[in-house]
PDB file of C-alpha atoms in Angstrom:
ATOM      1  CA  UNK A   1     148.681 -98.806 -77.199  1.00  0.00           C
ATOM      2  CA  UNK A   2     145.435 -97.419 -78.575  1.00  0.00           C
ATOM      3  CA  UNK A   3     143.728-100.747 -77.913  1.00  0.00           C
ATOM      4  CA  UNK A   4     144.964-100.775 -74.309  1.00  0.00           C
ATOM      5  CA  UNK A   5     143.327 -97.377 -73.830  1.00  0.00           C
ATOM      6  CA  UNK A   6     139.976 -98.946 -74.697  1.00  0.00           C
ATOM      7  CA  UNK A   7     139.752 -97.569 -78.215  1.00  0.00           C
ATOM      8  CA  UNK A   8     138.397 -99.421 -81.241  1.00  0.00           C
ATOM      9  CA  UNK A   9     140.934 -99.668 -84.062  1.00  0.00           C
ATOM     10  CA  UNK A  10     140.370-100.213 -87.792  1.00  0.00           C
ATOM     11  CA  UNK A  11     143.380-100.560 -90.079  1.00  0.00           C
ATOM     12  CA  UNK A  12     142.993-100.510 -93.851  1.00  0.00           C
ATOM     13  CA  UNK A  13     145.851-102.659 -95.104  1.00  0.00           C
ATOM     14  CA  UNK A  14     146.629-101.694 -98.687  1.00  0.00           C
ATOM     15  CA  UNK A  15     150.346-102.514 -98.585  1.00  0.00           C
ATOM     16  CA  UNK A  16     150.752-105.729 -96.544  1.00  0.00           C
ATOM     17  CA  UNK A  17     151.943-103.690 -93.548  1.00  0.00           C
ATOM     18  CA  UNK A  18     149.352-105.167 -91.178  1.00  0.00           C
ATOM     19  CA  UNK A  19     149.451-108.843 -92.099  1.00  0.00           C
ATOM     20  CA  UNK A  20     149.252-111.500 -89.384  1.00  0.00           C
ATOM     21  CA  UNK A  21     152.942-112.318 -89.859  1.00  0.00           C
ATOM     22  CA  UNK A  22     154.032-108.672 -89.732  1.00  0.00           C
ATOM     23  CA  UNK A  23     152.003-107.904 -86.610  1.00  0.00           C
ATOM     24  CA  UNK A  24     153.204-111.052 -84.808  1.00  0.00           C
ATOM     25  CA  UNK A  25     156.772-109.989 -85.587  1.00  0.00           C
ATOM     26  CA  UNK A  26     156.315-106.422 -84.324  1.00  0.00           C
ATOM     27  CA  UNK A  27     154.046-107.198 -81.364  1.00  0.00           C
ATOM     28  CA  UNK A  28     153.522-110.760 -80.164  1.00  0.00           C
ATOM     29  CA  UNK A  29     151.584-113.733 -81.431  1.00  0.00           C
ATOM     30  CA  UNK A  30     149.595-113.909 -78.201  1.00  0.00           C
ATOM     31  CA  UNK A  31     148.542-110.252 -78.407  1.00  0.00           C
ATOM     32  CA  UNK A  32     147.569-110.568 -82.064  1.00  0.00           C
ATOM     33  CA  UNK A  33     145.567-113.758 -81.488  1.00  0.00           C
ATOM     34  CA  UNK A  34     143.667-112.189 -78.600  1.00  0.00           C
ATOM     35  CA  UNK A  35     143.055-108.714 -80.006  1.00  0.00           C
ATOM     36  CA  UNK A  36     143.171-108.616 -83.809  1.00  0.00           C
ATOM     37  CA  UNK A  37     140.582-109.732 -86.381  1.00  0.00           C
ATOM     38  CA  UNK A  38     141.662-109.998 -90.024  1.00  0.00           C
ATOM     39  CA  UNK A  39     139.222-109.570 -92.906  1.00  0.00           C
ATOM     40  CA  UNK A  40     140.306-109.911 -96.540  1.00  0.00           C
ATOM     41  CA  UNK A  41     137.882-108.088 -98.839  1.00  0.00           C
ATOM     42  CA  UNK A  42     139.621-109.530-101.902  1.00  0.00           C
ATOM     43  CA  UNK A  43     138.669-113.045-100.810  1.00  0.00           C
ATOM     44  CA  UNK A  44     135.245-112.228 -99.429  1.00  0.00           C
ATOM     45  CA  UNK A  45     132.664-109.448 -99.744  1.00  0.00           C
ATOM     46  CA  UNK A  46     132.629-105.864 -98.527  1.00  0.00           C
ATOM     47  CA  UNK A  47     132.038-106.466 -94.798  1.00  0.00           C
ATOM     48  CA  UNK A  48     129.155-104.021 -94.411  1.00  0.00           C
ATOM     49  CA  UNK A  49     126.220-102.756 -96.441  1.00  0.00           C
ATOM     50  CA  UNK A  50     127.520 -99.410 -97.664  1.00  0.00           C
ATOM     51  CA  UNK A  51     124.000 -98.240 -98.494  1.00  0.00           C
ATOM     52  CA  UNK A  52     122.312 -99.309 -95.251  1.00  0.00           C
ATOM     53  CA  UNK A  53     120.180 -96.449 -93.943  1.00  0.00           C
ATOM     54  CA  UNK A  54     118.310 -96.129 -90.657  1.00  0.00           C
ATOM     55  CA  UNK A  55     114.664 -96.924 -91.391  1.00  0.00           C
ATOM     56  CA  UNK A  56     113.580 -94.371 -88.781  1.00  0.00           C
ATOM     57  CA  UNK A  57     114.968 -91.489 -90.839  1.00  0.00           C
ATOM     58  CA  UNK A  58     112.742 -89.403 -93.078  1.00  0.00           C
ATOM     59  CA  UNK A  59     113.019 -89.891 -96.833  1.00  0.00           C
ATOM     60  CA  UNK A  60     114.788 -86.520 -97.144  1.00  0.00           C
ATOM     61  CA  UNK A  61     117.348 -87.543 -94.509  1.00  0.00           C
ATOM     62  CA  UNK A  62     117.912 -90.906 -96.197  1.00  0.00           C
ATOM     63  CA  UNK A  63     118.525 -89.199 -99.530  1.00  0.00           C
ATOM     64  CA  UNK A  64     120.962 -86.727 -97.945  1.00  0.00           C
ATOM     65  CA  UNK A  65     122.830 -89.609 -96.271  1.00  0.00           C
ATOM     66  CA  UNK A  66     123.066 -91.648 -99.483  1.00  0.00           C
ATOM     67  CA  UNK A  67     124.132 -88.680-101.609  1.00  0.00           C
ATOM     68  CA  UNK A  68     127.019 -88.196 -99.157  1.00  0.00           C
ATOM     69  CA  UNK A  69     128.023 -91.850 -99.492  1.00  0.00           C
ATOM     70  CA  UNK A  70     127.956 -91.690-103.286  1.00  0.00           C
ATOM     71  CA  UNK A  71     129.939 -88.448-103.311  1.00  0.00           C
ATOM     72  CA  UNK A  72     132.611 -90.154-101.230  1.00  0.00           C
ATOM     73  CA  UNK A  73     132.977 -92.684-104.028  1.00  0.00           C
ATOM     74  CA  UNK A  74     132.653 -90.559-107.159  1.00  0.00           C
ATOM     75  CA  UNK A  75     133.560 -87.073-105.939  1.00  0.00           C
ATOM     76  CA  UNK A  76     131.668 -83.801-106.048  1.00  0.00           C
ATOM     77  CA  UNK A  77     128.675 -83.484-108.335  1.00  0.00           C
ATOM     78  CA  UNK A  78     127.361 -80.544-110.305  1.00  0.00           C
ATOM     79  CA  UNK A  79     123.995 -79.196-109.213  1.00  0.00           C
ATOM     80  CA  UNK A  80     122.179 -80.859-112.163  1.00  0.00           C
ATOM     81  CA  UNK A  81     123.934 -84.192-111.456  1.00  0.00           C
ATOM     82  CA  UNK A  82     123.079 -83.944-107.766  1.00  0.00           C
ATOM     83  CA  UNK A  83     119.435 -83.226-108.578  1.00  0.00           C
ATOM     84  CA  UNK A  84     119.217 -86.264-110.871  1.00  0.00           C
ATOM     85  CA  UNK A  85     120.830 -88.488-108.247  1.00  0.00           C
ATOM     86  CA  UNK A  86     118.396 -87.272-105.605  1.00  0.00           C
ATOM     87  CA  UNK A  87     115.428 -88.046-107.878  1.00  0.00           C
ATOM     88  CA  UNK A  88     116.799 -91.528-108.560  1.00  0.00           C
ATOM     89  CA  UNK A  89     117.353 -92.210-104.855  1.00  0.00           C
ATOM     90  CA  UNK A  90     113.830 -91.057-104.028  1.00  0.00           C
ATOM     91  CA  UNK A  91     112.424 -93.448-106.638  1.00  0.00           C
ATOM     92  CA  UNK A  92     114.548 -96.373-105.433  1.00  0.00           C
ATOM     93  CA  UNK A  93     113.723 -95.788-101.766  1.00  0.00           C
ATOM     94  CA  UNK A  94     110.014 -95.923-102.559  1.00  0.00           C
ATOM     95  CA  UNK A  95     110.442 -99.147-104.527  1.00  0.00           C
ATOM     96  CA  UNK A  96     109.932-102.559-102.924  1.00  0.00           C
ATOM     97  CA  UNK A  97     111.956-104.439-105.530  1.00  0.00           C
ATOM     98  CA  UNK A  98     114.054-107.397-104.356  1.00  0.00           C
ATOM     99  CA  UNK A  99     116.924-106.349-106.633  1.00  0.00           C
ATOM    100  CA  UNK A 100     120.079-105.116-104.953  1.00  0.00           C
ATOM    101  CA  UNK A 101     120.254-101.405-104.192  1.00  0.00           C
ATOM    102  CA  UNK A 102     123.113-100.717-106.656  1.00  0.00           C
ATOM    103  CA  UNK A 103     121.257-102.545-109.427  1.00  0.00           C
ATOM    104  CA  UNK A 104     118.124-100.514-108.749  1.00  0.00           C
ATOM    105  CA  UNK A 105     120.151 -97.307-108.997  1.00  0.00           C
ATOM    106  CA  UNK A 106     121.447 -98.148-112.460  1.00  0.00           C
ATOM    107  CA  UNK A 107     118.094 -99.488-113.653  1.00  0.00           C
ATOM    108  CA  UNK A 108     116.317 -96.321-112.519  1.00  0.00           C
ATOM    109  CA  UNK A 109     119.032 -94.114-114.019  1.00  0.00           C
ATOM    110  CA  UNK A 110     118.643 -95.826-117.386  1.00  0.00           C
ATOM    111  CA  UNK A 111     114.851 -95.460-117.216  1.00  0.00           C
ATOM    112  CA  UNK A 112     115.206 -91.751-116.480  1.00  0.00           C
ATOM    113  CA  UNK A 113     117.638 -91.428-119.366  1.00  0.00           C
ATOM    114  CA  UNK A 114     115.182 -92.942-121.834  1.00  0.00           C
ATOM    115  CA  UNK A 115     112.530 -90.336-121.055  1.00  0.00           C
ATOM    116  CA  UNK A 116     114.884 -87.385-120.578  1.00  0.00           C
ATOM    117  CA  UNK A 117     114.738 -84.214-122.609  1.00  0.00           C
ATOM    118  CA  UNK A 118     117.655 -83.269-124.847  1.00  0.00           C
ATOM    119  CA  UNK A 119     118.906 -80.756-122.270  1.00  0.00           C
ATOM    120  CA  UNK A 120     118.992 -83.407-119.533  1.00  0.00           C
ATOM    121  CA  UNK A 121     120.591 -86.198-121.580  1.00  0.00           C
ATOM    122  CA  UNK A 122     124.128 -84.900-121.140  1.00  0.00           C
ATOM    123  CA  UNK A 123     123.734 -84.592-117.364  1.00  0.00           C
ATOM    124  CA  UNK A 124     122.333 -88.114-117.073  1.00  0.00           C
ATOM    125  CA  UNK A 125     125.050 -89.538-119.331  1.00  0.00           C
ATOM    126  CA  UNK A 126     127.829 -87.889-117.314  1.00  0.00           C
ATOM    127  CA  UNK A 127     126.341 -89.172-114.060  1.00  0.00           C
ATOM    128  CA  UNK A 128     126.001 -92.665-115.509  1.00  0.00           C
ATOM    129  CA  UNK A 129     129.664 -92.625-116.619  1.00  0.00           C
ATOM    130  CA  UNK A 130     130.693 -91.963-113.015  1.00  0.00           C
ATOM    131  CA  UNK A 131     128.284 -94.352-111.334  1.00  0.00           C
ATOM    132  CA  UNK A 132     128.588 -97.408-113.584  1.00  0.00           C
ATOM    133  CA  UNK A 133     132.269 -98.270-112.849  1.00  0.00           C
ATOM    134  CA  UNK A 134     131.727 -97.848-109.106  1.00  0.00           C
ATOM    135  CA  UNK A 135     128.577 -99.962-109.017  1.00  0.00           C
ATOM    136  CA  UNK A 136     130.249-102.570-111.221  1.00  0.00           C
ATOM    137  CA  UNK A 137     133.094-102.872-108.688  1.00  0.00           C
ATOM    138  CA  UNK A 138     130.647-103.127-105.788  1.00  0.00           C
ATOM    139  CA  UNK A 139     128.715-105.844-107.591  1.00  0.00           C
ATOM    140  CA  UNK A 140     131.944-107.753-108.336  1.00  0.00           C
ATOM    141  CA  UNK A 141     132.897-107.819-104.656  1.00  0.00           C
ATOM    142  CA  UNK A 142     129.428-108.140-103.220  1.00  0.00           C
ATOM    143  CA  UNK A 143     128.260-106.658 -99.930  1.00  0.00           C
ATOM    144  CA  UNK A 144     127.402-108.095 -96.572  1.00  0.00           C
ATOM    145  CA  UNK A 145     124.027-107.095 -95.125  1.00  0.00           C
ATOM    146  CA  UNK A 146     125.669-106.144 -91.828  1.00  0.00           C
ATOM    147  CA  UNK A 147     125.989-102.713 -90.273  1.00  0.00           C
ATOM    148  CA  UNK A 148     129.234-101.489 -88.727  1.00  0.00           C
ATOM    149  CA  UNK A 149     127.638-102.207 -85.356  1.00  0.00           C
ATOM    150  CA  UNK A 150     127.054-105.841 -86.381  1.00  0.00           C
ATOM    151  CA  UNK A 151     130.575-106.159 -87.736  1.00  0.00           C
ATOM    152  CA  UNK A 152     132.201-104.674 -84.626  1.00  0.00           C
ATOM    153  CA  UNK A 153     130.116-106.892 -82.339  1.00  0.00           C
ATOM    154  CA  UNK A 154     131.582-110.060 -83.868  1.00  0.00           C
ATOM    155  CA  UNK A 155     135.153-108.750 -84.190  1.00  0.00           C
ATOM    156  CA  UNK A 156     138.053-108.194 -81.825  1.00  0.00           C
ATOM    157  CA  UNK A 157     139.077-104.682 -80.689  1.00  0.00           C
ATOM    158  CA  UNK A 158     141.506-104.282 -83.608  1.00  0.00           C
ATOM    159  CA  UNK A 159     140.246-104.961 -87.129  1.00  0.00           C
ATOM    160  CA  UNK A 160     142.518-105.228 -90.164  1.00  0.00           C
ATOM    161  CA  UNK A 161     140.725-104.853 -93.494  1.00  0.00           C
ATOM    162  CA  UNK A 162     142.954-106.051 -96.309  1.00  0.00           C
ATOM    163  CA  UNK A 163     142.055-104.238 -99.526  1.00  0.00           C
ATOM    164  CA  UNK A 164     145.028-104.672-101.844  1.00  0.00           C
ATOM    165  CA  UNK A 165     143.258-105.174-105.187  1.00  0.00           C
ATOM    166  CA  UNK A 166     140.625-102.534-104.395  1.00  0.00           C
ATOM    167  CA  UNK A 167     143.342 -99.995-103.718  1.00  0.00           C
ATOM    168  CA  UNK A 168     144.950-100.683-107.079  1.00  0.00           C
ATOM    169  CA  UNK A 169     141.923-100.924-109.350  1.00  0.00           C
ATOM    170  CA  UNK A 170     139.409 -98.222-108.603  1.00  0.00           C
ATOM    171  CA  UNK A 171     141.210 -95.311-106.991  1.00  0.00           C
ATOM    172  CA  UNK A 172     139.970 -96.138-103.499  1.00  0.00           C
ATOM    173  CA  UNK A 173     136.345 -95.355-104.193  1.00  0.00           C
ATOM    174  CA  UNK A 174     135.095 -98.217-102.027  1.00  0.00           C
ATOM    175  CA  UNK A 175     137.548 -97.396 -99.239  1.00  0.00           C
ATOM    176  CA  UNK A 176     136.349 -93.782 -99.286  1.00  0.00           C
ATOM    177  CA  UNK A 177     132.721 -94.912 -99.066  1.00  0.00           C
ATOM    178  CA  UNK A 178     133.541 -97.234 -96.170  1.00  0.00           C
ATOM    179  CA  UNK A 179     135.343 -94.384 -94.386  1.00  0.00           C
ATOM    180  CA  UNK A 180     132.317 -92.137 -94.855  1.00  0.00           C
ATOM    181  CA  UNK A 181     129.970 -94.768 -93.425  1.00  0.00           C
ATOM    182  CA  UNK A 182     132.404 -95.237 -90.527  1.00  0.00           C
ATOM    183  CA  UNK A 183     132.289 -91.498 -89.871  1.00  0.00           C
ATOM    184  CA  UNK A 184     128.481 -91.597 -89.971  1.00  0.00           C
ATOM    185  CA  UNK A 185     128.438 -94.596 -87.608  1.00  0.00           C
ATOM    186  CA  UNK A 186     130.751 -92.872 -85.145  1.00  0.00           C
ATOM    187  CA  UNK A 187     128.714 -89.669 -85.380  1.00  0.00           C
ATOM    188  CA  UNK A 188     125.657 -91.603 -84.191  1.00  0.00           C
ATOM    189  CA  UNK A 189     127.423 -93.174 -81.201  1.00  0.00           C
ATOM    190  CA  UNK A 190     130.874 -92.025 -80.076  1.00  0.00           C
ATOM    191  CA  UNK A 191     130.814 -93.708 -76.654  1.00  0.00           C
ATOM    192  CA  UNK A 192     133.827 -95.762 -77.841  1.00  0.00           C
ATOM    193  CA  UNK A 193     136.662 -93.888 -79.533  1.00  0.00           C
ATOM    194  CA  UNK A 194     137.501 -95.011 -83.066  1.00  0.00           C
ATOM    195  CA  UNK A 195     140.978 -94.876 -84.615  1.00  0.00           C
ATOM    196  CA  UNK A 196     141.632 -95.360 -88.340  1.00  0.00           C
ATOM    197  CA  UNK A 197     145.083 -96.484 -89.500  1.00  0.00           C
ATOM    198  CA  UNK A 198     146.287 -96.446 -93.119  1.00  0.00           C
ATOM    199  CA  UNK A 199     149.845 -97.057 -94.271  1.00  0.00           C
ATOM    200  CA  UNK A 200     151.215 -95.681 -97.559  1.00  0.00           C
ATOM    201  CA  UNK A 201     148.710 -92.838 -97.423  1.00  0.00           C
ATOM    202  CA  UNK A 202     150.117 -91.271-100.585  1.00  0.00           C
ATOM    203  CA  UNK A 203     147.954 -93.785-102.488  1.00  0.00           C
ATOM    204  CA  UNK A 204     144.728 -92.504-100.926  1.00  0.00           C
ATOM    205  CA  UNK A 205     142.261 -89.827-101.991  1.00  0.00           C
ATOM    206  CA  UNK A 206     143.106 -86.480-100.387  1.00  0.00           C
ATOM    207  CA  UNK A 207     140.917 -84.107-102.380  1.00  0.00           C
ATOM    208  CA  UNK A 208     139.302 -81.272-100.431  1.00  0.00           C
ATOM    209  CA  UNK A 209     136.057 -83.251-100.093  1.00  0.00           C
ATOM    210  CA  UNK A 210     137.634 -86.656 -99.382  1.00  0.00           C
ATOM    211  CA  UNK A 211     136.609 -88.858 -96.464  1.00  0.00           C
ATOM    212  CA  UNK A 212     140.063 -88.668 -94.882  1.00  0.00           C
ATOM    213  CA  UNK A 213     140.067 -84.864 -94.966  1.00  0.00           C
ATOM    214  CA  UNK A 214     136.623 -84.882 -93.331  1.00  0.00           C
ATOM    215  CA  UNK A 215     137.819 -87.221 -90.568  1.00  0.00           C
ATOM    216  CA  UNK A 216     140.918 -85.104 -89.915  1.00  0.00           C
ATOM    217  CA  UNK A 217     138.866 -81.910 -89.859  1.00  0.00           C
ATOM    218  CA  UNK A 218     135.798 -83.028 -87.897  1.00  0.00           C
ATOM    219  CA  UNK A 219     136.687 -86.361 -86.292  1.00  0.00           C
ATOM    220  CA  UNK A 220     137.908 -85.002 -82.971  1.00  0.00           C
ATOM    221  CA  UNK A 221     134.450 -83.934 -81.805  1.00  0.00           C
ATOM    222  CA  UNK A 222     133.126 -87.496 -82.265  1.00  0.00           C
ATOM    223  CA  UNK A 223     136.206 -89.194 -80.758  1.00  0.00           C
ATOM    224  CA  UNK A 224     137.505 -90.352 -84.131  1.00  0.00           C
ATOM    225  CA  UNK A 225     141.156 -90.119 -85.136  1.00  0.00           C
ATOM    226  CA  UNK A 226     143.142 -90.824 -88.293  1.00  0.00           C
ATOM    227  CA  UNK A 227     146.687 -92.208 -88.333  1.00  0.00           C
ATOM    228  CA  UNK A 228     148.501 -92.214 -91.664  1.00  0.00           C
ATOM    229  CA  UNK A 229     152.075 -92.949 -92.631  1.00  0.00           C
ATOM    230  CA  UNK A 230     154.207 -92.497 -95.721  1.00  0.00           C
ATOM    231  CA  UNK A 231     157.893 -92.797 -96.572  1.00  0.00           C
ATOM    232  CA  UNK A 232     157.883 -89.619 -98.631  1.00  0.00           C
ATOM    233  CA  UNK A 233     157.575 -85.933 -97.780  1.00  0.00           C
ATOM    234  CA  UNK A 234     154.969 -83.931 -99.682  1.00  0.00           C
ATOM    235  CA  UNK A 235     155.091 -80.123-100.083  1.00  0.00           C
ATOM    236  CA  UNK A 236     152.159 -78.137 -98.713  1.00  0.00           C
ATOM    237  CA  UNK A 237     151.071 -77.146-102.218  1.00  0.00           C
ATOM    238  CA  UNK A 238     150.011 -80.749-102.889  1.00  0.00           C
ATOM    239  CA  UNK A 239     146.681 -82.212-101.688  1.00  0.00           C
ATOM    240  CA  UNK A 240     148.502 -84.685 -99.428  1.00  0.00           C
ATOM    241  CA  UNK A 241     150.808 -81.968 -98.111  1.00  0.00           C
ATOM    242  CA  UNK A 242     147.861 -79.745 -97.197  1.00  0.00           C
ATOM    243  CA  UNK A 243     146.218 -82.670 -95.433  1.00  0.00           C
ATOM    244  CA  UNK A 244     149.379 -83.602 -93.520  1.00  0.00           C
ATOM    245  CA  UNK A 245     149.575 -79.996 -92.375  1.00  0.00           C
ATOM    246  CA  UNK A 246     146.261 -80.434 -90.532  1.00  0.00           C
ATOM    247  CA  UNK A 247     147.574 -83.304 -88.427  1.00  0.00           C
ATOM    248  CA  UNK A 248     147.497 -82.605 -84.706  1.00  0.00           C
ATOM    249  CA  UNK A 249     150.749 -84.515 -84.164  1.00  0.00           C
ATOM    250  CA  UNK A 250     153.443 -85.132 -86.757  1.00  0.00           C
ATOM    251  CA  UNK A 251     156.248 -87.630 -86.170  1.00  0.00           C
ATOM    252  CA  UNK A 252     159.242 -87.795 -88.518  1.00  0.00           C
ATOM    253  CA  UNK A 253     161.654 -90.725 -88.412  1.00  0.00           C
ATOM    254  CA  UNK A 254     164.841 -91.062 -90.397  1.00  0.00           C
TER     255      UNK A 254
END
């Protein structure tokens, strides 16, 4: 229905709810073949470059953008941690190294750590402990050099991104970063409405600063909507319950 209204649809399939077989059963094989593209991250690479930044932006704007992407993956940072990350990003952005962006981040962080004062060592160590697992996961999967615009251009109106092992292993950090970059993409050009679907949403990150909360709070103004489903009911005192309470439309089925 959303597709027929001319909207672009992205479904993150973390529970085998949007497989080719399941969609053909619930819709029709002809519709699925004509309108749905399937992409399995577990068998390929992350379909876009999470750290791709518009070259026309100022260095300050690039740093602000990238800090937001990293925060989506590792959560909120203390002021000292944020300051260190900003310094590292500034150094990496001014570097012409052919190493991958994530590798440059870790290399620069380690270099900063070696010359840090005693008072800064703890901050750098805590930041490294949060960044290393995330960057390790990104390196394991690999990243395409494409932008969301590139990816959408070669895909059908409905895109299913299968992310089963990612959802189990690293607490959805990569999914959260992809959602943040999707929000940023849509914020730049919302001429085509964008709908995000995720089943079994109880497995997602619903902290107050999470990507999903941001989409539900601010997505309407950029023609971006979030659709989530779960088989369980969550009280309002929980993070998921508070998020569900912000939904514009709630549908309950027995």
